[in-house]
mmCIF file of C-alpha atoms in Angstrom:
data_model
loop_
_atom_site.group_PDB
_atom_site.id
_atom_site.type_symbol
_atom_site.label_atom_id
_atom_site.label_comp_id
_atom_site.label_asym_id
_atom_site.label_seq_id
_atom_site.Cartn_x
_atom_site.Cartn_y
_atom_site.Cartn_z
ATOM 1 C CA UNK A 1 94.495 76.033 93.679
ATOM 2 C CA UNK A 2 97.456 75.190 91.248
ATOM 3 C CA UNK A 3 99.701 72.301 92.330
ATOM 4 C CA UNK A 4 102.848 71.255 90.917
ATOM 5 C CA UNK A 5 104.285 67.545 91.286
ATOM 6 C CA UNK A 6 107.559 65.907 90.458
ATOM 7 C CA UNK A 7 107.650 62.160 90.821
ATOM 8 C CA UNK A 8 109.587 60.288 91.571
ATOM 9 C CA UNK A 9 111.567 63.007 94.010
ATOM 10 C CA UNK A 10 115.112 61.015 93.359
ATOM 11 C CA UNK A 11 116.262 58.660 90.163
ATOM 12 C CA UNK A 12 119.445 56.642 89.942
ATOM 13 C CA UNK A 13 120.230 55.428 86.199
ATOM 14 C CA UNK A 14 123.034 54.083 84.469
ATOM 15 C CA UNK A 15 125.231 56.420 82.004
ATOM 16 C CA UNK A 16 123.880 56.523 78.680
ATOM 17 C CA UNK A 17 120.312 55.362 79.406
ATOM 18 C CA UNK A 18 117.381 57.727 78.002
ATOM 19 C CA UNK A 19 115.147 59.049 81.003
ATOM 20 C CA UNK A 20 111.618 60.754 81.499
ATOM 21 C CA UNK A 21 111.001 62.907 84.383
ATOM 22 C CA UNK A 22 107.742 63.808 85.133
ATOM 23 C CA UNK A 23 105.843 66.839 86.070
ATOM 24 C CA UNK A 24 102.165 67.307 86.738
ATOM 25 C CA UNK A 25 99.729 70.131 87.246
ATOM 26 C CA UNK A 26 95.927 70.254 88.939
ATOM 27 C CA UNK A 27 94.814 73.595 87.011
ATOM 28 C CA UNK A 28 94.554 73.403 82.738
ATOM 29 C CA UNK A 29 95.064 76.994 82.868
ATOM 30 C CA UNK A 30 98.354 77.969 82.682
ATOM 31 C CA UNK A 31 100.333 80.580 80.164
ATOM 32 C CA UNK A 32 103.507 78.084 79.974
ATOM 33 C CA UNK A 33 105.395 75.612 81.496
ATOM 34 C CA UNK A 34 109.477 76.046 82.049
ATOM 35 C CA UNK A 35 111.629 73.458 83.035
ATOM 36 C CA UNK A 36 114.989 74.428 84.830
ATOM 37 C CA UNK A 37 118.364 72.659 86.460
ATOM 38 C CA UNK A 38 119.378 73.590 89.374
ATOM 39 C CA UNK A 39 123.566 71.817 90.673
ATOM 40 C CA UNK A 40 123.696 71.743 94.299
ATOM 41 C CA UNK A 41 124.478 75.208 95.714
ATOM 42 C CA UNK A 42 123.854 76.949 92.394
ATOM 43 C CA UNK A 43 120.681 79.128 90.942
ATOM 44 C CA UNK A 44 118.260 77.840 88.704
ATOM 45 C CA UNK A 45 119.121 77.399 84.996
ATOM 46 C CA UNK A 46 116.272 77.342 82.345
ATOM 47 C CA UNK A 47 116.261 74.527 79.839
ATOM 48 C CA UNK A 48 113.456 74.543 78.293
ATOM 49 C CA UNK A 49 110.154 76.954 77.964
ATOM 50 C CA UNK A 50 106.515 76.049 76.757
ATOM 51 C CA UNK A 51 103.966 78.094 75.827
ATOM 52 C CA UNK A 52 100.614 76.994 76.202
ATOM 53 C CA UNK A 53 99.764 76.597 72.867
ATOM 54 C CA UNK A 54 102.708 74.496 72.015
ATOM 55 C CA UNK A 55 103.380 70.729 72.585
ATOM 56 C CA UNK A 56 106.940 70.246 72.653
ATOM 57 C CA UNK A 57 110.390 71.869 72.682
ATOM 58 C CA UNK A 58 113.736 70.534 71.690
ATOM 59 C CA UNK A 59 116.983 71.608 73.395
ATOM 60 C CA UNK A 60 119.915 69.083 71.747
ATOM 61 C CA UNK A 61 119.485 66.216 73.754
ATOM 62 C CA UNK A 62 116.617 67.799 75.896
ATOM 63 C CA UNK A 63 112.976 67.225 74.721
ATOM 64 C CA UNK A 64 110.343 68.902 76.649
ATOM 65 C CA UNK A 65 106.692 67.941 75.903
ATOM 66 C CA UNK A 66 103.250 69.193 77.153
ATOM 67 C CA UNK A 67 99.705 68.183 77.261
ATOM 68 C CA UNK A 68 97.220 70.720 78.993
ATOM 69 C CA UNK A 69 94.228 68.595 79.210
ATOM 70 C CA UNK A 70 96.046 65.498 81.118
ATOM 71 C CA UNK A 71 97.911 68.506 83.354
ATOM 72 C CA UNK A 72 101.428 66.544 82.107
ATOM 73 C CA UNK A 73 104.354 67.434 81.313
ATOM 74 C CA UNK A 74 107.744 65.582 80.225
ATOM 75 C CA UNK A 75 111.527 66.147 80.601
ATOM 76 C CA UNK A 76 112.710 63.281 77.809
ATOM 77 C CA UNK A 77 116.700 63.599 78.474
ATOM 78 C CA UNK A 78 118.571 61.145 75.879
ATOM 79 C CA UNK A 79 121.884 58.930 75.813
ATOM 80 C CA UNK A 80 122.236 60.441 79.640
ATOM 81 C CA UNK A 81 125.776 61.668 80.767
ATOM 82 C CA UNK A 82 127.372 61.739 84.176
ATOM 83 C CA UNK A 83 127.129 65.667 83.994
ATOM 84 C CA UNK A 84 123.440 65.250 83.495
ATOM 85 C CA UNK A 85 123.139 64.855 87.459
ATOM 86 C CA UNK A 86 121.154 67.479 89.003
ATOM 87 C CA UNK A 87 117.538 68.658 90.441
ATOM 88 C CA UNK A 88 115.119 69.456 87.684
ATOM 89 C CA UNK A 89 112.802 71.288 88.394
ATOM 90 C CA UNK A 90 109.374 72.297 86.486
ATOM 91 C CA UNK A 91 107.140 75.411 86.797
ATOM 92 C CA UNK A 92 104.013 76.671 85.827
ATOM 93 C CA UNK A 93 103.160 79.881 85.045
ATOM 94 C CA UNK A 94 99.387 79.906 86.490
ATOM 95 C CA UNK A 95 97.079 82.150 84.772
ATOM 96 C CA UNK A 96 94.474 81.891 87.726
ATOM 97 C CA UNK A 97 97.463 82.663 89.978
ATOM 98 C CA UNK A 98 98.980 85.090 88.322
ATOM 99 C CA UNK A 99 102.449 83.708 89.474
ATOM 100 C CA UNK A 100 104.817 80.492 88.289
ATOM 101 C CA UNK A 101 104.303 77.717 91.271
ATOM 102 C CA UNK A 102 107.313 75.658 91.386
ATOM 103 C CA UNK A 103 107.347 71.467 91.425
ATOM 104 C CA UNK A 104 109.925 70.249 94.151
ATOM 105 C CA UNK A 105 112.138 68.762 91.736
ATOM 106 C CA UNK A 106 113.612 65.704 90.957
ATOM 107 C CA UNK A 107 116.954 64.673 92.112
ATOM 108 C CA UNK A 108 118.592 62.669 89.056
ATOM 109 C CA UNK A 109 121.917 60.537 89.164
ATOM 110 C CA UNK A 110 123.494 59.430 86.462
ATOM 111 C CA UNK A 111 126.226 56.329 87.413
ATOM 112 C CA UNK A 112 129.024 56.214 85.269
ATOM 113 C CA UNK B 1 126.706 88.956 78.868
ATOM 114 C CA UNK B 2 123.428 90.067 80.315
ATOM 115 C CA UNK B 3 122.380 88.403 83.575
ATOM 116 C CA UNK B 4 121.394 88.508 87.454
ATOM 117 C CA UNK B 5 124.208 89.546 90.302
ATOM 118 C CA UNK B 6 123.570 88.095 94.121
ATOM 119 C CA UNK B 7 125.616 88.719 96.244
ATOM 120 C CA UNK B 8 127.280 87.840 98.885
ATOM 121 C CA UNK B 9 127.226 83.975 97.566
ATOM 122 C CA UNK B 10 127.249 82.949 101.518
ATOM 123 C CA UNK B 11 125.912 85.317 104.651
ATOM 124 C CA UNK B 12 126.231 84.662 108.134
ATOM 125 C CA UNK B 13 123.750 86.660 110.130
ATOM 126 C CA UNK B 14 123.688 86.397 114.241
ATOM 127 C CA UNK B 15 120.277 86.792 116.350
ATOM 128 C CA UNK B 16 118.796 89.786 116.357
ATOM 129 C CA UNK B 17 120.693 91.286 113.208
ATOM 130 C CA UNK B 18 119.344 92.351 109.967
ATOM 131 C CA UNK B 19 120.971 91.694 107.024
ATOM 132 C CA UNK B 20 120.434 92.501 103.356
ATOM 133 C CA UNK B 21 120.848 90.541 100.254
ATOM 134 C CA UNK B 22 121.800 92.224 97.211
ATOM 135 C CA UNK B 23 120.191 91.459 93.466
ATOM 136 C CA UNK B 24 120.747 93.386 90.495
ATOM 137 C CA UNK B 25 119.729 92.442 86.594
ATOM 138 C CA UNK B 26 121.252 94.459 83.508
ATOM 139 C CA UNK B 27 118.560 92.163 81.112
ATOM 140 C CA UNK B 28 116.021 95.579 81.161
ATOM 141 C CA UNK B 29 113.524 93.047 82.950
ATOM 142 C CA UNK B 30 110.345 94.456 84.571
ATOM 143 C CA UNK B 31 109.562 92.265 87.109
ATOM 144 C CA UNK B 32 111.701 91.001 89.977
ATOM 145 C CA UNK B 33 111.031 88.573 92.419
ATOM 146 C CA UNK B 34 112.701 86.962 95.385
ATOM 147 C CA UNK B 35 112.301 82.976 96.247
ATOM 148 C CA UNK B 36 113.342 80.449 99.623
ATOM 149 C CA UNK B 37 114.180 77.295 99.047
ATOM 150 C CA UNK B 38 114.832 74.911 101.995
ATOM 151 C CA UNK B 39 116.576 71.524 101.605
ATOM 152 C CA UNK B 40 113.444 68.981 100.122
ATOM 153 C CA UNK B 41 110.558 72.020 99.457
ATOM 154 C CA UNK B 42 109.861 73.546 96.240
ATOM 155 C CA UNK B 43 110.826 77.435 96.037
ATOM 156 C CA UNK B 44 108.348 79.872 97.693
ATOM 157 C CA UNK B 45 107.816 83.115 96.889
ATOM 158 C CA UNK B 46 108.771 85.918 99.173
ATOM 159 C CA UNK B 47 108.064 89.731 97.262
ATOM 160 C CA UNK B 48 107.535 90.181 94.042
ATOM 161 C CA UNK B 49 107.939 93.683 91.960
ATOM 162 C CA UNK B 50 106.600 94.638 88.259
ATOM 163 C CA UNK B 51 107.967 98.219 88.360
ATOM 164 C CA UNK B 52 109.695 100.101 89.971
ATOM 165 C CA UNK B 53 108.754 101.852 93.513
ATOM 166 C CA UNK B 54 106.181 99.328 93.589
ATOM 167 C CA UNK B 55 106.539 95.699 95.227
ATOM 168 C CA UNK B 56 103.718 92.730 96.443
ATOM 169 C CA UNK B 57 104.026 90.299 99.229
ATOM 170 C CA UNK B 58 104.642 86.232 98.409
ATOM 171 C CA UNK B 59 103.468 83.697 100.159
ATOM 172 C CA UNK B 60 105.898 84.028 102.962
ATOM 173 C CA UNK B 61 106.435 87.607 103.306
ATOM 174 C CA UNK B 62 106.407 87.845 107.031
ATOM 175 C CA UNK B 63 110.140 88.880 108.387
ATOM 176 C CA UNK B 64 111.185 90.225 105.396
ATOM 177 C CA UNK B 65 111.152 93.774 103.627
ATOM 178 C CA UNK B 66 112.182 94.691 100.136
ATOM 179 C CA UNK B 67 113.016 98.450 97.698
ATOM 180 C CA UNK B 68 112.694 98.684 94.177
ATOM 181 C CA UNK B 69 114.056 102.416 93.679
ATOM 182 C CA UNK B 70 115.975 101.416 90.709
ATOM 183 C CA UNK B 71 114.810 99.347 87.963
ATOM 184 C CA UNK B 72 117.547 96.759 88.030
ATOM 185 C CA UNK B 73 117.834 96.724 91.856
ATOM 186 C CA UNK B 74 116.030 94.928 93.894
ATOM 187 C CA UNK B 75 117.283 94.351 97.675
ATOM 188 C CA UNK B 76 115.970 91.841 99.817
ATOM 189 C CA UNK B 77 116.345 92.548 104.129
ATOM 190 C CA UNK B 78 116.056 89.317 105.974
ATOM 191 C CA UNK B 79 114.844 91.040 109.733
ATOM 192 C CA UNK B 80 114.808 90.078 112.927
ATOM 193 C CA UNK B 81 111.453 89.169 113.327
ATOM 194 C CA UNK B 82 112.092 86.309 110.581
ATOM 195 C CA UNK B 83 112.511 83.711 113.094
ATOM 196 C CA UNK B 84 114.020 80.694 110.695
ATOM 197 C CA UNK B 85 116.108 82.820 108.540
ATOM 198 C CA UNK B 86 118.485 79.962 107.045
ATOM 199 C CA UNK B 87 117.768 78.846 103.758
ATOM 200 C CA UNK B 88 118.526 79.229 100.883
ATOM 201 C CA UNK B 89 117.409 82.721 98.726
ATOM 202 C CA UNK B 90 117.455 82.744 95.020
ATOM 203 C CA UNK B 91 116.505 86.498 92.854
ATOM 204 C CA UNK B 92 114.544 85.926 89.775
ATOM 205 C CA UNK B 93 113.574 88.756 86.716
ATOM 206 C CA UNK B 94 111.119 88.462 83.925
ATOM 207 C CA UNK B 95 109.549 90.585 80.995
ATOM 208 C CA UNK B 96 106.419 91.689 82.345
ATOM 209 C CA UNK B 97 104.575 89.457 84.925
ATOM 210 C CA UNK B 98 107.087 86.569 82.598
ATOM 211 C CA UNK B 99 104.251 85.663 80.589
ATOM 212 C CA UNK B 100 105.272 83.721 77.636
ATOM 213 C CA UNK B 101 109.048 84.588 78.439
ATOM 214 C CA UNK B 102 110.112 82.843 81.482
ATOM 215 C CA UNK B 103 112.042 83.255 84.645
ATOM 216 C CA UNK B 104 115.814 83.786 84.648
ATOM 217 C CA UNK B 105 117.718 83.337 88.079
ATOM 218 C CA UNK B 106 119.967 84.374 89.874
ATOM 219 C CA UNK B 107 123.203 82.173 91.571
ATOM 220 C CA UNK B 108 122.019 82.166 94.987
ATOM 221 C CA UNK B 109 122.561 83.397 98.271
ATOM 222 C CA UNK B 110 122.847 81.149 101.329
ATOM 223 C CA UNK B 111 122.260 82.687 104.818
ATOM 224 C CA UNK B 112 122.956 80.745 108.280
ATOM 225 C CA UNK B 113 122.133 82.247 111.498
ATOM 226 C CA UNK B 114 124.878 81.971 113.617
#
């Protein structure tokens, strides 16, 4: 069974640092990987998609990277901004599934 | 701009009601799905649909119906028999099953029994 985890669930940095969230997977098999934003009260916004057979994407200060056979990805967020804070979230579109299973997102702060 | 429509943006429902939430895409998606999120958990899937007149049950389908007569419509009804029916509900579409083209999502509805 696919499992999605996002740790650490909360992270508090300082404006302008550069900041990796994590997201990890139990099941290789998956078609891609999206990570999204979600602002308190708001939908989902997508920031970044992976296929499977790619290894990183780049969204301006956003870099997204995957590696299938660890069951890893990263959210690599650079010279952070206050207006970075928000849950990210990562999902995986499972190809034994035949669904996207969500992470429960981490909650990120960035102090001005 | 193309996009997803929820609406209402907050619903108050009292015991014993039904109420329906509203979610409608002009991106010519196939597939349209309907998500819970409570406060700390991860979404979870409620219905699902791939075309139209033709819908699957989530993981958490219990108390809850759904209509796909239209291609960009895709209703959700939160019944009675859904005994913890405050959370809240976010509408997703995709190209096909989303494979290699990702979700896109809705604004969000938030429902409080009253």
């Amino acid at each position: 069974k696919q499992e999605v985890t996002q740790i650490p669930a909360a992270l508090s940095v300082p404006e302008g640092e550069n900041l990796v969230l994590n997201c990890s997977f139990t099941d290789s098999a998956i078609y891609n990987l999206q990570w999204f934003r979600q602002d308190p009260g708001k939908g989902l916004t997508s920031l970044l998609l992976i296929q499977s057979s790619q290894r990183e994407q780049t969204s301006g200060r956003l870099n997204a990277s995957l590696d299938k056979s660890s069951g890893r990805s990263t959210l690599y967020i650079a010279a952070s901004q206050p207006g970075d804070s928000a849950t990210y979230l990562c999902a995986v579109y499972s190809s034994s599934a035949s669904k996207i299973i969500f992470g429960s997102g981490t909650r990120l702060s960035i102090r001005p | 701009d193309g996009g997803i429509t929820q609406s209402p943006k907050y619903l108050f429902r009292k015991e014993g009601q039904n109420v329906t939430l509203s979610c409608e895409q002009n991106l010519n998606h196939d597939a349209m799905y309907w998500y819970r999120q409570d406060p700390g958990q991860g979404l979870r899937l409620i219905y699902y649909s791939q075309i139209v007149n033709d819908f699957q049950k989530g993981d958490i389908a219990e108390g809850y119906s759904v209509s796909r007569e239209k291609k960009e419509s895709f209703p959700l009804t939160v019944t009675s028999a859904q005994k913890n029916p405050t959370a809240f509900y976010l509408c997703a579409s995709s190209i096909v099953g989303g494979v290699g083209y990702g979700y896109t999502f809705g604004s969000g509805t938030r429902l409080t029994v009253v």
